[in-house]
Tab-separated table of C-alpha atoms in Angstrom:
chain	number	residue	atom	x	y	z
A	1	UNK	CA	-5.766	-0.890	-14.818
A	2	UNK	CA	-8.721	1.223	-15.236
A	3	UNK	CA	-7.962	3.530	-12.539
A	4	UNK	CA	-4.276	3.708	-12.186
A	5	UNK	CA	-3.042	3.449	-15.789
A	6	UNK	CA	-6.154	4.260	-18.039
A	7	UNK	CA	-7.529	7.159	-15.804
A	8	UNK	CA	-4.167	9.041	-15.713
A	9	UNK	CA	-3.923	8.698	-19.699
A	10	UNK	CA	-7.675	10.427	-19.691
A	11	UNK	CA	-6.748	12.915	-17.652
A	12	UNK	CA	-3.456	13.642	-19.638
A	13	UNK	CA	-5.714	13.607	-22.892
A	14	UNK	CA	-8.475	16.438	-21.120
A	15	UNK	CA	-5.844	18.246	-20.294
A	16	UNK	CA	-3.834	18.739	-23.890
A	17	UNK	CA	-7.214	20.077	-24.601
A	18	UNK	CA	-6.847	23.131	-21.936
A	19	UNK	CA	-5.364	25.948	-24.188
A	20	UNK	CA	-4.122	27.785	-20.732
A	21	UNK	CA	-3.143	24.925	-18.469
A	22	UNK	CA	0.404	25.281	-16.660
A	23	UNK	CA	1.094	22.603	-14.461
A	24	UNK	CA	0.080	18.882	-13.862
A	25	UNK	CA	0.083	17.591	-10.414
A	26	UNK	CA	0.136	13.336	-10.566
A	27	UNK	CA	-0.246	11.254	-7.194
A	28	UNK	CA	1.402	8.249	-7.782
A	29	UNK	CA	3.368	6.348	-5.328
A	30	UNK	CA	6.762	5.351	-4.252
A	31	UNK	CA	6.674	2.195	-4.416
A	32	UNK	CA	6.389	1.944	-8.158
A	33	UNK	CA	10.020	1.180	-7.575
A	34	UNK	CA	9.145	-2.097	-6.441
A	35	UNK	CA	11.689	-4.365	-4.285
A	36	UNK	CA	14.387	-1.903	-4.741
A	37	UNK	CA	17.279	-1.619	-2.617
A	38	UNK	CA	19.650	1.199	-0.840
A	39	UNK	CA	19.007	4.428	-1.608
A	40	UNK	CA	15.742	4.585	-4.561
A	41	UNK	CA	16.236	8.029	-6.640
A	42	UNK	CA	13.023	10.207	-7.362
A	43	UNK	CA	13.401	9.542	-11.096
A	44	UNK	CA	11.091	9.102	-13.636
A	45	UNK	CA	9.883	6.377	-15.718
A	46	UNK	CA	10.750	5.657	-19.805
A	47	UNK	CA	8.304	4.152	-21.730
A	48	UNK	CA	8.062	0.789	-21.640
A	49	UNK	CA	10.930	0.698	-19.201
A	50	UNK	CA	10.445	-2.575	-16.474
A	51	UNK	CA	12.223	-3.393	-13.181
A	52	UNK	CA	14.879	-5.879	-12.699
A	53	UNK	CA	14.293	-9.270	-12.620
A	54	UNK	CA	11.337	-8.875	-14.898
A	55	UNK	CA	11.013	-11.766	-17.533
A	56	UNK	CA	9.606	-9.515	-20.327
A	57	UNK	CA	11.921	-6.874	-21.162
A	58	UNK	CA	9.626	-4.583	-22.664
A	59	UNK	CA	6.479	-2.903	-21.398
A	60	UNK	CA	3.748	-3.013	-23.830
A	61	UNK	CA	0.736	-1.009	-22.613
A	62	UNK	CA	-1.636	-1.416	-25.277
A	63	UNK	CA	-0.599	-5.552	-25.094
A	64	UNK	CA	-1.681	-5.398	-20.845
A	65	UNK	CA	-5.011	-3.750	-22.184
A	66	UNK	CA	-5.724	-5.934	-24.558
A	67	UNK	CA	-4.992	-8.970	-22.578
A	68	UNK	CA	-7.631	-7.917	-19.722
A	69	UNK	CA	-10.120	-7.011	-22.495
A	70	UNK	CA	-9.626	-10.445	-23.511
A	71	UNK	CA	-9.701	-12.271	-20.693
A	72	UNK	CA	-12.868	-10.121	-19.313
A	73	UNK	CA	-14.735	-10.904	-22.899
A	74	UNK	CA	-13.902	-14.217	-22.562
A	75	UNK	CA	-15.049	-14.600	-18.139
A	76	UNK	CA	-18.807	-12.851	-19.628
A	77	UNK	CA	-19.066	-15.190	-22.306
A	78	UNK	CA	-18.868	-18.305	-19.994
A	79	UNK	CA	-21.196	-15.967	-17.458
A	80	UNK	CA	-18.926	-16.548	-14.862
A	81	UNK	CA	-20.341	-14.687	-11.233
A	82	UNK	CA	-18.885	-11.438	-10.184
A	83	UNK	CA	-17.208	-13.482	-7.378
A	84	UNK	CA	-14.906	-15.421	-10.293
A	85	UNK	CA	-14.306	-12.360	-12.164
A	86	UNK	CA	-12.862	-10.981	-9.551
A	87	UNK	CA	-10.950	-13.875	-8.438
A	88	UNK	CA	-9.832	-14.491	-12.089
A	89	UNK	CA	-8.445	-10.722	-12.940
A	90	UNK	CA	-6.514	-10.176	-9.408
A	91	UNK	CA	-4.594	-13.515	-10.589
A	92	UNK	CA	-4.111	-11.825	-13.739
A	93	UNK	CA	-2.957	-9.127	-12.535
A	94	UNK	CA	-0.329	-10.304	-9.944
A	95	UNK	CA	0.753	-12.752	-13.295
A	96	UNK	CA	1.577	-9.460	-15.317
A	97	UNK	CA	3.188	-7.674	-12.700
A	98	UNK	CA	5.529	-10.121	-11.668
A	99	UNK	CA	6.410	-10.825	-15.781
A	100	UNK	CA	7.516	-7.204	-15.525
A	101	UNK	CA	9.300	-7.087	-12.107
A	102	UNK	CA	6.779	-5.290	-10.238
A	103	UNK	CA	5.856	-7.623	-7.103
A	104	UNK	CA	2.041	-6.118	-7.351
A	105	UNK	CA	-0.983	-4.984	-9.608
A	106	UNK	CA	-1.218	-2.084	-7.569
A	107	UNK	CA	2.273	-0.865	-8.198
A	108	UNK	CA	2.571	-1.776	-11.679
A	109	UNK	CA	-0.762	-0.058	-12.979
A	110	UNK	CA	0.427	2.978	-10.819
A	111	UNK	CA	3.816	2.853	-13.009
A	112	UNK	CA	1.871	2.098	-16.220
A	113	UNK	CA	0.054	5.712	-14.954
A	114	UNK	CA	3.306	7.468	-14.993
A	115	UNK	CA	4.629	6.574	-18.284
A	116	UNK	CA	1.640	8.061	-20.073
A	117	UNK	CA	1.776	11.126	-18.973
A	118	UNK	CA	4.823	11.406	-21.269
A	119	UNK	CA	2.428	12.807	-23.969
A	120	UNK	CA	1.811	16.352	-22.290
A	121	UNK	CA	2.474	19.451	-23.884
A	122	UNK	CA	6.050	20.544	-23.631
A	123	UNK	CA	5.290	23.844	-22.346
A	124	UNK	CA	3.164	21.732	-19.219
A	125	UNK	CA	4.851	21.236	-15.765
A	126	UNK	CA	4.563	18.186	-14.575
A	127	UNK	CA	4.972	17.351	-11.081
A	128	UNK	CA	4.724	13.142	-10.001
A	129	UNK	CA	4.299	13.099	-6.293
A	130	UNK	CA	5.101	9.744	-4.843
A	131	UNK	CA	3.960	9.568	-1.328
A	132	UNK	CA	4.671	6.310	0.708
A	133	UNK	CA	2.446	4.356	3.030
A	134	UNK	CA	-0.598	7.638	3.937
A	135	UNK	CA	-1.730	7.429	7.228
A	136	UNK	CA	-4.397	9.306	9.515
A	137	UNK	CA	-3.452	13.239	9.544
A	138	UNK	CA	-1.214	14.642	11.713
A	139	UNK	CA	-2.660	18.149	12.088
A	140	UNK	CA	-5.117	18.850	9.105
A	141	UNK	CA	-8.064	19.321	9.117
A	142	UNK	CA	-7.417	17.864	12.608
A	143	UNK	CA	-5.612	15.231	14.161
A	144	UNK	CA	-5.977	11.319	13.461
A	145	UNK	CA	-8.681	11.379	10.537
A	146	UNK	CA	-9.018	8.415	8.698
A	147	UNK	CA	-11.538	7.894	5.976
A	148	UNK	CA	-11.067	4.195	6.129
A	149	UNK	CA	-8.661	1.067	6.767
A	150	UNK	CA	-6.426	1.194	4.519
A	151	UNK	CA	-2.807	-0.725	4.338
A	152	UNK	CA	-0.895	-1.679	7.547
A	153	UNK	CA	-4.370	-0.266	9.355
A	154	UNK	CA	-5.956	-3.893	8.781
A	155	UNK	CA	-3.216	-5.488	10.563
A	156	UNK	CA	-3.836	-3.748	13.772
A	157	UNK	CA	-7.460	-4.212	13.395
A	158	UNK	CA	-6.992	-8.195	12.622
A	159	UNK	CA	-3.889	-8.205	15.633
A	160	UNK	CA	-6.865	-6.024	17.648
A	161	UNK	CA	-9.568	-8.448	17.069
A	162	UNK	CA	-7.561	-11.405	18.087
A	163	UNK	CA	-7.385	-12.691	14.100
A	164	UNK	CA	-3.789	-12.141	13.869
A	165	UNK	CA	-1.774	-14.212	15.758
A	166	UNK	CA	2.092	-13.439	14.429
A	167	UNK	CA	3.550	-10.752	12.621
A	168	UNK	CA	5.269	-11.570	9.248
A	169	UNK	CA	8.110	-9.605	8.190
A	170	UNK	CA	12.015	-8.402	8.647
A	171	UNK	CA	11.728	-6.921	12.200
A	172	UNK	CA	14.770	-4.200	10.646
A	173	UNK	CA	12.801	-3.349	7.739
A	174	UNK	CA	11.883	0.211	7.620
A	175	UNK	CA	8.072	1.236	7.283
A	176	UNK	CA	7.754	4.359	5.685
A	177	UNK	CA	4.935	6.232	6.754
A	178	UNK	CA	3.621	9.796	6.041
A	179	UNK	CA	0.371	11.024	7.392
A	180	UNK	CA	-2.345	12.202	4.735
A	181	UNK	CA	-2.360	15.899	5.222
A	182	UNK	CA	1.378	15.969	5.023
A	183	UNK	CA	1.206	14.685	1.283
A	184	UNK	CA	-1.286	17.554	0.464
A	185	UNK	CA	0.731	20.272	2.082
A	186	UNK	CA	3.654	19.314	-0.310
A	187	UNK	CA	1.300	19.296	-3.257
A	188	UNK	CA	0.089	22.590	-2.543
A	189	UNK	CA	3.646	23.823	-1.956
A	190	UNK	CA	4.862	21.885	-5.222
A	191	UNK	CA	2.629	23.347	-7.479
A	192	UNK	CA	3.303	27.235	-5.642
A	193	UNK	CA	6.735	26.485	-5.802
A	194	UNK	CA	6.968	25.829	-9.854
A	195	UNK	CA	4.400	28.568	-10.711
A	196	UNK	CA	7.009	30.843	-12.801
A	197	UNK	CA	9.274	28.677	-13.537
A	198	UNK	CA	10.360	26.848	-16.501
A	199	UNK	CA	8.246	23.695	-17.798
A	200	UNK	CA	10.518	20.701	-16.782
A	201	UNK	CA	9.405	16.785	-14.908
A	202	UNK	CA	10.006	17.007	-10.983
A	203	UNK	CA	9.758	13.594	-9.131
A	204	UNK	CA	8.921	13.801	-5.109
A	205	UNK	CA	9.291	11.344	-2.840
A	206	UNK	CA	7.412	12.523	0.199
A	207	UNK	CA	7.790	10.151	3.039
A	208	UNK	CA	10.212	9.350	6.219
A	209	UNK	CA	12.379	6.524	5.483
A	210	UNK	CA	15.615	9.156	4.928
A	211	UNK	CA	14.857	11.838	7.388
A	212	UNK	CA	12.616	9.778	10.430
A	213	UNK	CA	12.667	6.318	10.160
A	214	UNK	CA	10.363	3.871	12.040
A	215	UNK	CA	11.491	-0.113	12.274
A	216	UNK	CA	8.651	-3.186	11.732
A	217	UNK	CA	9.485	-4.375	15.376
A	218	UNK	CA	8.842	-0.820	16.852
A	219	UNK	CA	5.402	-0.761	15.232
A	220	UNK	CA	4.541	-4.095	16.052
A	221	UNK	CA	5.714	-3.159	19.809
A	222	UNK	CA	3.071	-0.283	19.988
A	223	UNK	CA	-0.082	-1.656	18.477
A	224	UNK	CA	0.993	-4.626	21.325
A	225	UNK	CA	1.150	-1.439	23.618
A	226	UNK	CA	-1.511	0.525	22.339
A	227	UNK	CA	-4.086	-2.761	22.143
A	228	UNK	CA	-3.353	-3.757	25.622
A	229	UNK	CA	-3.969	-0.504	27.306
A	230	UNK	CA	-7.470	0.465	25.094
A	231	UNK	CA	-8.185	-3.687	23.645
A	232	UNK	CA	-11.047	-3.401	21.019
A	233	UNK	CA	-14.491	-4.589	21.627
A	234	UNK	CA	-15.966	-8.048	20.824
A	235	UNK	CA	-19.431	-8.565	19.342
A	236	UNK	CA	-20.749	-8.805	23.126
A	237	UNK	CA	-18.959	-5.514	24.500
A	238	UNK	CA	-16.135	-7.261	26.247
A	239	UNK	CA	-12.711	-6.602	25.892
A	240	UNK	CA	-10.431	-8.804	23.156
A	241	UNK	CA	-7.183	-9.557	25.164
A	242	UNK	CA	-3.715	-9.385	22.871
A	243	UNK	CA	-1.080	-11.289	23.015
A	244	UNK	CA	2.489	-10.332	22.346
A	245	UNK	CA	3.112	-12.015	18.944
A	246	UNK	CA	5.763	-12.811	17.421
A	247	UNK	CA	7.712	-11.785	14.080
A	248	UNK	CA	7.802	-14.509	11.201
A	249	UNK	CA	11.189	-13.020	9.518
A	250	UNK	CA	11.059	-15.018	5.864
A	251	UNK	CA	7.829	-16.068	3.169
A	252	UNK	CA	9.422	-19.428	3.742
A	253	UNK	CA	8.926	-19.515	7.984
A	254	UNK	CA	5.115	-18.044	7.561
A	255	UNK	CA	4.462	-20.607	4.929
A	256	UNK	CA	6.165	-23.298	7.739
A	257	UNK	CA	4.238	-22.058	10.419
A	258	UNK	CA	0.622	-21.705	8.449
A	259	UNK	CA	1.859	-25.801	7.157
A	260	UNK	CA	1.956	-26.957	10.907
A	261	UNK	CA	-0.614	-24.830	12.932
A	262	UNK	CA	-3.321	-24.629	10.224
A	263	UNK	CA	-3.445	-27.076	7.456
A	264	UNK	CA	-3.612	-30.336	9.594
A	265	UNK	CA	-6.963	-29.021	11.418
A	266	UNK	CA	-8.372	-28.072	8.172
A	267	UNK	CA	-7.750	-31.295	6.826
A	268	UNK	CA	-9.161	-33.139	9.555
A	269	UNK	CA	-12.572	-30.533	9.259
A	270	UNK	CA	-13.051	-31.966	5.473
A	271	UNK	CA	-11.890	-35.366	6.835
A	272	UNK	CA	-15.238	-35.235	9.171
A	273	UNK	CA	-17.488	-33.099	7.099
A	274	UNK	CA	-16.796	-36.374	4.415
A	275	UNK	CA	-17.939	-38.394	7.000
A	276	UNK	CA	-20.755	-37.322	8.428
A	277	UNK	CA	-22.161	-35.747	5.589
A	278	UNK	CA	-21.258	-32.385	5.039
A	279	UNK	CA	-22.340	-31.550	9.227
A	280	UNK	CA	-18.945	-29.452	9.159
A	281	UNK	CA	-19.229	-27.921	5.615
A	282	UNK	CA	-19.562	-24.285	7.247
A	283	UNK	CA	-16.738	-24.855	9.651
A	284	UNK	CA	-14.412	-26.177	6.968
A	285	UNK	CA	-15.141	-23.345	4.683
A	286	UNK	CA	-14.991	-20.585	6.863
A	287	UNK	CA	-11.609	-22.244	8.434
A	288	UNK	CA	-10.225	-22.576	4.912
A	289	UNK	CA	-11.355	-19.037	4.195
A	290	UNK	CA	-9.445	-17.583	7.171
A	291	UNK	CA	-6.454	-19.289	6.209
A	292	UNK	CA	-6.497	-18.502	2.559
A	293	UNK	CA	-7.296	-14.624	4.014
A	294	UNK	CA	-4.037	-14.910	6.049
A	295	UNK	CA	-1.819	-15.936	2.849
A	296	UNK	CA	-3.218	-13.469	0.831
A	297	UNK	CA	-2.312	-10.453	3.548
A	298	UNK	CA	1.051	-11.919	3.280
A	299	UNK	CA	1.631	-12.210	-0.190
A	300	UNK	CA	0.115	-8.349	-0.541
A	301	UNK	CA	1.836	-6.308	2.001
A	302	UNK	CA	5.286	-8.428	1.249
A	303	UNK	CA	6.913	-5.695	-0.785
A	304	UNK	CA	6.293	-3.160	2.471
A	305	UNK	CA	7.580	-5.915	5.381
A	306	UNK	CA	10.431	-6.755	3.373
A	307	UNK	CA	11.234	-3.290	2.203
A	308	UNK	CA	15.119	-2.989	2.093
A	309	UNK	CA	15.209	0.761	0.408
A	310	UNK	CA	15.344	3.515	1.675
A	311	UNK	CA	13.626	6.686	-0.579
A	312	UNK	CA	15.397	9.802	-1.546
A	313	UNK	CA	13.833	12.823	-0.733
A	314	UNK	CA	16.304	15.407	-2.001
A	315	UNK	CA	14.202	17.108	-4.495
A	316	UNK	CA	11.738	17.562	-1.422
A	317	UNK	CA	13.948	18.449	1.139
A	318	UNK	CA	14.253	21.777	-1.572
A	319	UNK	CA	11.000	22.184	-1.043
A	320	UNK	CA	10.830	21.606	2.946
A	321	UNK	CA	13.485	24.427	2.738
A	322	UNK	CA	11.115	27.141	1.199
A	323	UNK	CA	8.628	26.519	4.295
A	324	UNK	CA	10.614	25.341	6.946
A	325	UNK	CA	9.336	26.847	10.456
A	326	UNK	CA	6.125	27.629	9.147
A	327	UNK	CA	3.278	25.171	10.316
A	328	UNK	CA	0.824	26.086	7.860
A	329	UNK	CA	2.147	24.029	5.156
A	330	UNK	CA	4.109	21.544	7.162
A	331	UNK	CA	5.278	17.826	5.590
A	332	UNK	CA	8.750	17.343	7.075
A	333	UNK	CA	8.827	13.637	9.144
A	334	UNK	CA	11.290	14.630	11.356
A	335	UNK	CA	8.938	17.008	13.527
A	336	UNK	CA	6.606	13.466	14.262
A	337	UNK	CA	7.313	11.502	17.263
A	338	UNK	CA	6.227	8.202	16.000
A	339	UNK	CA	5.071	7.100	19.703
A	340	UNK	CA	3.261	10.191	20.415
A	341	UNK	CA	1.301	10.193	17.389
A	342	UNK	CA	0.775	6.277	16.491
A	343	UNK	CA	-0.739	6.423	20.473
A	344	UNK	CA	-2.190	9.633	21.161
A	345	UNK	CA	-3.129	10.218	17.249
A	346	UNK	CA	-3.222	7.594	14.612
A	347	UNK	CA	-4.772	4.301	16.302
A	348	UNK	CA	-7.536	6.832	17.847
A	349	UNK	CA	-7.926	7.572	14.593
A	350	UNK	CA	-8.828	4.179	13.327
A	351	UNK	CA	-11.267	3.468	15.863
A	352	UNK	CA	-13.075	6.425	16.051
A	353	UNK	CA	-13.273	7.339	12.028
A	354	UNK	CA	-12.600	3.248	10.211
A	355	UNK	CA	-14.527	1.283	12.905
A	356	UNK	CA	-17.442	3.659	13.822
């Protein structure tokens, strides 16, 4: 809330204070469309507006401050840890969003971020670029840079480090990917583009789900590929062997599977650690923890595995035009060969720049 809705309003307010600014360049991303599906225009947001399915029909911001206000006064006056803070607002926060048809806080603070920027000047350009799911750079400032684990990264790490055992998701699903530097050469080429001309809202999409897109299964198929040629490290220097998992397609078969495999053995850990005395307390907890880890990945990165849309990129594909067969300010998908670069570039990229 603070960073994603509240920080774009500051921004917005520093900036009606610039008697010479032009233009206003907002990341957002594309997914504040939440579980949309077919084709997902690069619109913008109304006030207030929410997404289908929502139970409140109107989005109140100052109400959604207030409420975490509250609820943080209210955590400090019991002097509840930092631990149950944290555990108490992400709750919140997933509450809220849902109310409002967003499936995540992430994406529904990002939205709230959009909607005020509605008070800039008139005369102010305002460009909203929505990038997809950022990976390691393609080219810029060279290939396969990471800063750190972010997304779909953690699942190869956890599949790498033998903590992932299946794969949850609709193996037809597209991922939509677009590496980092890709998002800043369309910025830069945005914001050249608009210089002279008249003050209007542009909405970009700037991924690959229209123009290259990649399938769940085929992803899943190279980190198998990838992890099995160059297998991670264990604590001891020896090589973590990966199995070929396999795809959980609904919510309903991972919450089967975690119901059979799991929950009886942690049952019979608190079953013993009753027994003899709390001897297994560590074992249960860190068991339980794993578990609870596992559902929480799930629940997270559900709106991306279970992505039916596909995002428009016709306002972008203008702007490919304008620099099409120049590499200096390349961001069209359809020059990456997802094989070549999730092999030879991006998973590199994680283990030499997010696990050094």
């Amino acid at each position: 809330m603070g960073i994603n809705a509240l920080g774009a309003m500051h921004v917005q307010k520093f900036a009606r204070n610039c008697s010479t600014i032009e233009m206003f360049v907002h990341v957002s991303t594309a997914y504040v469309h939440g579980s949309s599906v077919g084709i997902v225009p690069e619109k913008p947001f109304r006030m207030g507006e929410t997404l289908d399915g929502a139970e409140i029909s109107y989005l109140d911001i100052n109400t959604e401050k207030k409420i975490v206000e509250e609820r943080l006064r209210g955590l400090e006056a019991q002097n509840a840890t930092e631990l149950k803070i944290k555990s108490v607002m992400r709750n919140l926060g997933i509450e809220r969003a849902k109310l409002h048809g967003w499936p995540n806080t992430y994406v529904f603070t990002k939205a709230m971020g959009e909607m005020l920027l509605e008070k800039l000047k008139e005369n102010v350009k305002l460009i909203i670029v929505r990038p997809t799911i950022i990976t390691s750079t393609y080219k810029e400032p060279f290939s396969g840079w990471t800063e750190s684990i972010r997304t779909l990264d953690s699942i190869f790490v956890g599949y790498g480090k033998g903590k992932i055992k299946f794969f949850v998701g609709d193996p037809d699903s597209i991922l939509d990917m677009i590496p980092g530097d890709m998002v800043v050469n369309s910025m830069l080429v945005a914001m050249a583009m608009h210089t002279n001309q008249p003050s209007h809202r542009l909405i970009y999409h700037i991924g690959s789900s229209r123009r290259n897109p990649l399938k769940y299964a085929d992803m899943k198929w190279l980190m198998y590929r990838y992890l099995t040629k160059n297998p991670l490290l264990d604590t001891g220097g020896k090589p973590i062997k990966v199995e070929e998992a396999k795809i959980l397609e609904t919510m309903a078969s991972f919450h089967r599977y975690i119901a059979i495999h799991y929950l009886p053995f942690i049952q019979m850990l608190k079953l013993a650690n009753m027994i003899l005395c709390n001897h297994f307390e560590h074992v249960h907890v860190n068991a339980r923890r794993r578990v609870n880890h596992s559902i929480r990945l799930a629940e997270l990165y559900k709106p991306y595995l279970f992505f039916q849309g596909i995002f428009d990129d016709s306002t972008t594909e203008n702007l490919r035009t304008a620099t099409r067969g120049s590499e200096v300010f390349n961001f069209d998908p359809k020059c990456i060969q997802w094989e070549d670069y999730f092999m030879n570039i991006h998973f590199p990229g994680i283990i030499k720049y997010a696990l050094k």
